[in-house]
Structure formats: C-alpha cells, structure tokens
Tab-separated table of C-alpha atoms and ligand atoms in Angstrom:
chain	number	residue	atom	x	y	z
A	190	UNK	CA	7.008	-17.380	13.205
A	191	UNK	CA	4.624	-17.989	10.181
A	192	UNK	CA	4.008	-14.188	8.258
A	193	UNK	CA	0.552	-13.491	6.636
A	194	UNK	CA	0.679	-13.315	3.130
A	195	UNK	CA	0.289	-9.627	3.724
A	196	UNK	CA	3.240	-8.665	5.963
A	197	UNK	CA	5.406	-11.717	3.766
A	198	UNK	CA	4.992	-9.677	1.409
A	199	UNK	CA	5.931	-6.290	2.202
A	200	UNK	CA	9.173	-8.131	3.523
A	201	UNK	CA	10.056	-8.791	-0.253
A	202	UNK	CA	9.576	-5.640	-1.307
A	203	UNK	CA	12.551	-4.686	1.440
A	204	UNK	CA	15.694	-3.980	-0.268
A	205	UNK	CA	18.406	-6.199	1.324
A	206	UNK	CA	20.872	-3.861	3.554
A	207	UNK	CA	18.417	-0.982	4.784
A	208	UNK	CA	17.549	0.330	7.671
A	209	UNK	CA	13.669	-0.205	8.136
A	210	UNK	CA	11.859	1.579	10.222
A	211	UNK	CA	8.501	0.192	10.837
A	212	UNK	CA	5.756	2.687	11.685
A	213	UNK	CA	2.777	1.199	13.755
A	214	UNK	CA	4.933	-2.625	14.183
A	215	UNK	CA	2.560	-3.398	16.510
A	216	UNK	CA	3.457	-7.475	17.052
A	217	UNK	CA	6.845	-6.090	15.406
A	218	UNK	CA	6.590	-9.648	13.560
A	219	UNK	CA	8.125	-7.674	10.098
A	220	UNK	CA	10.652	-6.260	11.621
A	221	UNK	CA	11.828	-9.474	13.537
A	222	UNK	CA	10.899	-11.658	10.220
A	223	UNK	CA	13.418	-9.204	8.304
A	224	UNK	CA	16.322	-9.332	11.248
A	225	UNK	CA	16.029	-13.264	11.091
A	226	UNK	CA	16.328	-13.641	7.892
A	227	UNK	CA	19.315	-11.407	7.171
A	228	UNK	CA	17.350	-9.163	5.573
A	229	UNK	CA	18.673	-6.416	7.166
A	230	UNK	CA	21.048	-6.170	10.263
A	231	UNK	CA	19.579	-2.998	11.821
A	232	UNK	CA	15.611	-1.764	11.995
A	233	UNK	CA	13.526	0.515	14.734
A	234	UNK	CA	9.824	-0.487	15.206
A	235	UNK	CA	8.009	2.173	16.536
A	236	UNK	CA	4.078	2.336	18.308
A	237	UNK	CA	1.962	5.081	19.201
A	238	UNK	CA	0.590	2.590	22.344
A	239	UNK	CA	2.088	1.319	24.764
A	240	UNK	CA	0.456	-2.352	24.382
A	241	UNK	CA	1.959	-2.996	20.756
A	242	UNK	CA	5.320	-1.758	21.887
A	243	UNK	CA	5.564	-4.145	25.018
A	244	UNK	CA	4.400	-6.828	22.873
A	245	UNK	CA	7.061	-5.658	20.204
A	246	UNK	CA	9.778	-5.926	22.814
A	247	UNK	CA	8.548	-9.458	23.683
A	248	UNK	CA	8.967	-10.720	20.266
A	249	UNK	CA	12.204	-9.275	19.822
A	250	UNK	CA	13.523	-10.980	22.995
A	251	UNK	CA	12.102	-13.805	22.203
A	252	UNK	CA	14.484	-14.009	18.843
A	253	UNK	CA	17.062	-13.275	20.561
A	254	UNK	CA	17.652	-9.781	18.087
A	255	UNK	CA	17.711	-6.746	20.974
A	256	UNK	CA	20.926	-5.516	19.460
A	257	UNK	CA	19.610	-5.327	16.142
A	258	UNK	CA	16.145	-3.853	16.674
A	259	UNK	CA	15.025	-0.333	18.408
A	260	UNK	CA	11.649	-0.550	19.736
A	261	UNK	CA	10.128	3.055	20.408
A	262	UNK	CA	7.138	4.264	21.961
A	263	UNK	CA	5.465	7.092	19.720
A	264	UNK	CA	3.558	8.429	16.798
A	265	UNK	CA	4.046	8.316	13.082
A	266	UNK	CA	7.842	9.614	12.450
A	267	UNK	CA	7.914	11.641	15.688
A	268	UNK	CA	10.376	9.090	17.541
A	269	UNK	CA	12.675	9.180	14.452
A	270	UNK	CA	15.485	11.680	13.831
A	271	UNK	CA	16.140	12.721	10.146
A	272	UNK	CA	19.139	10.538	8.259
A	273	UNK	CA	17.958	7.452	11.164
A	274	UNK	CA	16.691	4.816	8.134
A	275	UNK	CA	16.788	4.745	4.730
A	276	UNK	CA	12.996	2.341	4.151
A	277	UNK	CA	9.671	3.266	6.324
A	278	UNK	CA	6.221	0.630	5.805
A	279	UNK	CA	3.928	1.889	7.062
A	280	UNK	CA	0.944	-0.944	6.943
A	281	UNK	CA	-2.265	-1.588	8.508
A	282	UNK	CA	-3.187	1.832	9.104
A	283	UNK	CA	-6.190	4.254	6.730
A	284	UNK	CA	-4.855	6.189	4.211
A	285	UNK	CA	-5.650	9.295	5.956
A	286	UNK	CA	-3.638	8.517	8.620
A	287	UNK	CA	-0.543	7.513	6.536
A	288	UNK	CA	-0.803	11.215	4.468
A	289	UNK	CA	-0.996	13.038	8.296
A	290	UNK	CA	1.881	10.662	9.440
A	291	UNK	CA	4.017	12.373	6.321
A	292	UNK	CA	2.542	15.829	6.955
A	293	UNK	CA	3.431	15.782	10.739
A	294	UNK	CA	7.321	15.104	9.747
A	295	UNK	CA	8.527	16.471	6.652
A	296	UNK	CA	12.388	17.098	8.262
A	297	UNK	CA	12.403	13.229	8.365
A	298	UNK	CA	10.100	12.383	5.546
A	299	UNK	CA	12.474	14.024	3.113
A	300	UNK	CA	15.301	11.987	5.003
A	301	UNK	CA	13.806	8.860	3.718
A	302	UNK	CA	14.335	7.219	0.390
A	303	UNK	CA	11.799	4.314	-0.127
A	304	UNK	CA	8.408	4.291	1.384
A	305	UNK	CA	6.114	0.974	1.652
A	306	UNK	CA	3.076	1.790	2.331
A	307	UNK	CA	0.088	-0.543	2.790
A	308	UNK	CA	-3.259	1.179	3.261
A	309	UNK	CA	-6.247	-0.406	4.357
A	310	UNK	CA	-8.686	2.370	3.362
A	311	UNK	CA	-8.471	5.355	1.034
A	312	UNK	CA	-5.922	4.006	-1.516
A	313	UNK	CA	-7.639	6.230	-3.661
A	314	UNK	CA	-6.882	9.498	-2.190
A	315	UNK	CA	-3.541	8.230	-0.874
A	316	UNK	CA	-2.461	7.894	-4.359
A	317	UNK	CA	-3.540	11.221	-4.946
A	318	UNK	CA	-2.146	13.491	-2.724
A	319	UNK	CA	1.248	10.938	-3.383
A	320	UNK	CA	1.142	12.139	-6.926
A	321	UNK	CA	0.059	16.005	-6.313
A	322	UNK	CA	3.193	16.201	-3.404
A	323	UNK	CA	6.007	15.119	-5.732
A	324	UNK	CA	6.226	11.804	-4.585
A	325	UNK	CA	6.144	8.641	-7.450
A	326	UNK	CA	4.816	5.590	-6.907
A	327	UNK	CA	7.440	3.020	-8.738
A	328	UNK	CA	5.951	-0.063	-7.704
A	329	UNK	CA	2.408	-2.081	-6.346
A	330	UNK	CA	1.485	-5.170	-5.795
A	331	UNK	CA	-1.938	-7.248	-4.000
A	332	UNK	CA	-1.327	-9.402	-0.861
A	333	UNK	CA	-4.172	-11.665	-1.079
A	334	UNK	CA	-5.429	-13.647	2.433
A	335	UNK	CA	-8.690	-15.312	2.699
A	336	UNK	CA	-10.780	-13.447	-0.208
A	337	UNK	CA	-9.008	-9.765	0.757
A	338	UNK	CA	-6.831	-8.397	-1.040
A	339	UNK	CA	-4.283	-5.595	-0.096
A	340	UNK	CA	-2.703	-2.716	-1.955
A	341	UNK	CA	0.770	-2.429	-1.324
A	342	UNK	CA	2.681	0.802	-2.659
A	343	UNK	CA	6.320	1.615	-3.344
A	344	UNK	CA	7.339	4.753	-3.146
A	345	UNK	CA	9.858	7.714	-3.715
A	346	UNK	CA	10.423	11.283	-3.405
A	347	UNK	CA	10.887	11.708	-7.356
A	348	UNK	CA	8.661	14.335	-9.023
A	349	UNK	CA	8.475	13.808	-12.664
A	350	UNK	CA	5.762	13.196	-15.481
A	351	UNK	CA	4.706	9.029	-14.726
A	352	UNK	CA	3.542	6.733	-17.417
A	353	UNK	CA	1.005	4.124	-17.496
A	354	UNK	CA	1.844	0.446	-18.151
A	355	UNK	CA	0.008	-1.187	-21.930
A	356	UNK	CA	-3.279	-2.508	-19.552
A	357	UNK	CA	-4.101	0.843	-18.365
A	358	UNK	CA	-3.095	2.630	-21.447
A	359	UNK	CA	-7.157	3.336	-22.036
A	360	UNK	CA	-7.490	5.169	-19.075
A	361	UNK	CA	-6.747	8.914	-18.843
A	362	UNK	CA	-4.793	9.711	-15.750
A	363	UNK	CA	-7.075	11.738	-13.975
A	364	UNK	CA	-9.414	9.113	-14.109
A	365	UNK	CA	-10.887	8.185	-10.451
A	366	UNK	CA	-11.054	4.628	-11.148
A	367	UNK	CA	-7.176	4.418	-11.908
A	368	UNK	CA	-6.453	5.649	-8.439
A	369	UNK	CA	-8.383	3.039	-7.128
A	370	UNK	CA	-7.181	0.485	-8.929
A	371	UNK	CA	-3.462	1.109	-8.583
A	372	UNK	CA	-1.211	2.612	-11.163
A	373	UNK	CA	1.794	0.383	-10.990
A	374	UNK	CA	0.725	-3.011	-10.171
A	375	UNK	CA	2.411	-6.298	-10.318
A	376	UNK	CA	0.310	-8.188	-13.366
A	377	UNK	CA	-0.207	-11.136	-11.764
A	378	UNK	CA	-3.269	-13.913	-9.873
A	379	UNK	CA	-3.898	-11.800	-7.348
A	380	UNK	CA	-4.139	-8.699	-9.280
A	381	UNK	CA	-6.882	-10.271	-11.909
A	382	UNK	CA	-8.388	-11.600	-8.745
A	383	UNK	CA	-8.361	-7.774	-7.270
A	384	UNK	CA	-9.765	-6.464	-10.510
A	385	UNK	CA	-12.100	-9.217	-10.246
A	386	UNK	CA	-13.671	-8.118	-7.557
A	387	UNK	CA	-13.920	-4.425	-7.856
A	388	UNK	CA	-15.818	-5.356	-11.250
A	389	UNK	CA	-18.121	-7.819	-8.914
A	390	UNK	CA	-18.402	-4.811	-6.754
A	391	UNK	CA	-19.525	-2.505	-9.196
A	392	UNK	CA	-22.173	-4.736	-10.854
A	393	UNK	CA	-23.665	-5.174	-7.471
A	394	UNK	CA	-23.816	-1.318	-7.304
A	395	UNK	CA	-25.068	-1.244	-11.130
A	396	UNK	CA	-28.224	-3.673	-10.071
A	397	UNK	CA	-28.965	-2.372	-7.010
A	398	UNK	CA	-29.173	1.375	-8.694
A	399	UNK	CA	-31.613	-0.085	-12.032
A	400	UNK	CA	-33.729	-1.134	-9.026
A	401	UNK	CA	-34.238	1.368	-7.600
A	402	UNK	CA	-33.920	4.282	-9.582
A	403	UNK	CA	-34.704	4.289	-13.574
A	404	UNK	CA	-32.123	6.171	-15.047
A	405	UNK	CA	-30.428	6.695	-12.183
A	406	UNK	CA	-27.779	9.614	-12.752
A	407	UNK	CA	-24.918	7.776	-11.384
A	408	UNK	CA	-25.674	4.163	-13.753
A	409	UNK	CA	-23.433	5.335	-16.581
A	410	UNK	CA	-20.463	6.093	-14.896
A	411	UNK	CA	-20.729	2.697	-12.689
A	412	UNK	CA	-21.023	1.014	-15.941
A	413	UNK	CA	-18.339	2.819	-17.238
A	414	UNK	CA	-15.942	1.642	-14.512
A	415	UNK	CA	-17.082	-2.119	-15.407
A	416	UNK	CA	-16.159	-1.809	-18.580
A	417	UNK	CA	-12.863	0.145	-18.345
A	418	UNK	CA	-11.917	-2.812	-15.412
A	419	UNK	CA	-12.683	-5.708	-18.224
A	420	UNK	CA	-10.798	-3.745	-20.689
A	421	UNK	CA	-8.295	-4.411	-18.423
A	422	UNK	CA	-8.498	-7.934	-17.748
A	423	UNK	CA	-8.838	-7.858	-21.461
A	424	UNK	CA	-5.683	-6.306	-22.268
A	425	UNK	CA	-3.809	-8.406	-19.822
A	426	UNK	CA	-4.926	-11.887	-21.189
A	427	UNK	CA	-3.761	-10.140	-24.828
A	428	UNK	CA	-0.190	-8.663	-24.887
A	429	UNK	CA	0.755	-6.665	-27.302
A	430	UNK	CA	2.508	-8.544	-29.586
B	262	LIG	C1	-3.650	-2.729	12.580
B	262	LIG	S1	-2.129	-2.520	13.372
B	262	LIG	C2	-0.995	-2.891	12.071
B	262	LIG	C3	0.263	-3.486	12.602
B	262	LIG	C4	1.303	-3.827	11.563
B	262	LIG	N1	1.874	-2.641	10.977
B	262	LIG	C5	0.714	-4.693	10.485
B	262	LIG	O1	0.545	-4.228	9.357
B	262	LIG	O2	0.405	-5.870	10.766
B	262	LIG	C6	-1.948	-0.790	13.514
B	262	LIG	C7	-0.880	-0.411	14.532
B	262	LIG	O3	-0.568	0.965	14.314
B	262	LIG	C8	-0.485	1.626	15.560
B	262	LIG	N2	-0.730	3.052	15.277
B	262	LIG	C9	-1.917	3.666	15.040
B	262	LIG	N3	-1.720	4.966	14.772
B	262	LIG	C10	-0.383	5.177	14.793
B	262	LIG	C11	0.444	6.306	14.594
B	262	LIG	N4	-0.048	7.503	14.291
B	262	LIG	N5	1.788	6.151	14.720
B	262	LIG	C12	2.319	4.947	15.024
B	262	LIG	N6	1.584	3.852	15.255
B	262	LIG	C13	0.244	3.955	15.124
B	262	LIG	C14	-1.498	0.926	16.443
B	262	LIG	O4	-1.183	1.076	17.806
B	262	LIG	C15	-1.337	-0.524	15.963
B	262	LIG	O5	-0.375	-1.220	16.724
C-alpha cells in the first residue's frame, strides 16, 4: 500500500504505542499503514457510512490485522467510549465538522490526549474556537501533493498563554491572517511553498480589486496580508543570529 503524502504524514506525527482512533478512516489505509508498520499494536477506525466501513473491513482483511483493528460504523466520537484511545485524526473532513464532532462528545473528547486534526476547509476558524476552548495547538505541519497543500494540526487539552515562534513574532495574535496561516508550523519546503501561495493568492485578489474598484475599501488590508506573509518568508531565510 503506497500512502499519499498527506495521510504519510499524519502517520509520523503518531506517537509510537497509542491507541489511534481514526475518525472518518474511510479506505482505513492510516490505520492499516500504522498496524503494519508497528506503529501501534491496537487502533479503531470508525465511519459514519456504511460504504467506507465495508471497504475499511476489506483492507484490514486483506493485511491480515483483524485482531488489531476495530472497524465501527458511526459518527464523529459517538461509537467510542471515554478512556477507549489515547490519539484521534481526524482528516479529510471541513473544519466545521471537526469543531461539531468535539462538541457532540465532550465525555470522550476530554478522554483523549493528542488530537491530529487535518482540515480541509476553515483552518481559520478551527484554530479559533481550538484556542478560545482551552485546547493548544503544539504542533503543524503542510502535506504537500500535486500543488495542494494541507494543514495538519497537533493538538492538546492544555489551556495556557501560547507564544509565537521568531517568523511570526510581527504579527499580533489576534491577527486573522495568523489563523490562517498556522501558528505552529514546521519551517520547512512545503511551508515557504504554502506561504507562497497564499501571498500568490492575495495578489490575485489585490489586482482584481484595483480593477475594479479605485480605492477599494478592502485593498489595504489585502496588501497588508502580502506584506506581513513576505515578512515572513523574510524572517525565515534570516535567523536571528
Ligand atoms: C474525504 S474522506 C477522508 C478519509 C480519510 N480520513 C482521509 O483523510 O483520507 C471523509 C470520510 O469521513 C466520513 N465522515 C463524514 N462525516 C463523518 C462524521 N461525522 N463522522 C465520521 N465519519 C464521517 C465519510 O464517510 C468519509 O469516509
């Protein structure tokens, strides 16, 4: 079995020796990929449909790992007990969805120690209500796969004041932009190449408002956001000495 870059790697960011629970494993390639691998001994992959599970079951027949793997049929953490694992991903799913997965549980949300969560929409306002509900995020890193590039977050039930790393020290942390962009990131390719494009994405927005619109109200803070983002890239191709 050959892992996308993606789901490879939210496998490394598994500790060795939990017990995963994989929310929405669909294929349940992760799971199986973690199993294999010694990873972990013991996971539960869990579906809301009944498709993904059968096809979940399949693959973990196919390896061989029944004993080692609990495939469930049901939503978010509603077919998990509190105390059951230790590490939930919960990837490929909208932001939205992940913070309603948490709200719907909390018995076995609190259970849980490490969360890896990989959003595919609404990072922003994932982060957010992360940070407002006493959860920190200690770690994030970009999957990249054919010109995408996914946000990957790490995180724990630990409420206490957070600090931003030397790149992002000119941003003020209430600043929308630094949601978007990710507070704890891995500095390395595919994070330039994710700050990259947002600034690419933002001078497209920049044009497209001077042409339309002279002095458009919204043309400061767009160009705000580019520079802040090459500030950035700035800072990161200068440490500090
Ligand atoms: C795009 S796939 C992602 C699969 C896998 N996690 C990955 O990242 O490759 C989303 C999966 O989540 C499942 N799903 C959607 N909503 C869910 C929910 N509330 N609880 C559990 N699974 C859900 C879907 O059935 C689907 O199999």
């Amino acid at each position: 079995m050959k892992l996308s870059n993606r789901l490879k790697t939210i496998a490394e960011l598994v500790e060795p020796g939990v017990t995963v629970g994989d929310i929405g494993s669909d294929h349940g390639y992760l799971i199986a990929e973690l199993v294999k691998n010694n990873i972990i001994s013991y996971g539960i992959a869990s579906d809301i449909n009944k498709g993904p599970v059968d096809n979940c079951q399949q693959t973990i027949q196919t390896y061989g790992i029944s004993d080692q793997v609990d495939v469930r049929l049901g939503g978010g953490f509603v077919p998990y007990q509190p105390n059951e694992i230790n590490t939930a991903v919960i990837a490929g799913m909208g932001g939205e969805l992940i913070r309603d997965i948490f709200l719907e549980s909390p018995e076995v949300v609190k259970s849980i120690d490490t969360f890896i969560l990989q959003p595919m929409t609404g990072q922003d306002a994932l982060r957010i209500w992360l940070l407002e509900n006493d959860f920190q995020i200690i770690k994030e890193k970009i999957a990249e796969e054919q010109d995408r590039f996914y946000e990957i977050l790490v995180v724990k039930h630990i409420s206490k004041p957070w600090s931003l790393p030397n790149h992002l020290k000119h941003f003020s942390k209430d600043d929308a932009l630094l949601m978007e962009i990710g507070i704890k990131m891995d500095v390395d390719a595919s994070y330039i190449g994710f700050i990259e494009k947002k600034i690419g994405k933002y001078e497209v927005i920049a044009d497209n408002l001077k042409n339309h619109t002279e002095n458009h109200p919204k043309l400061t803070e767009v160009e705000k956001n580019i520079q802040a983002l090459k500030e950035v890239l700035l800072c990161i191709q200068t440490p500090e000495k």
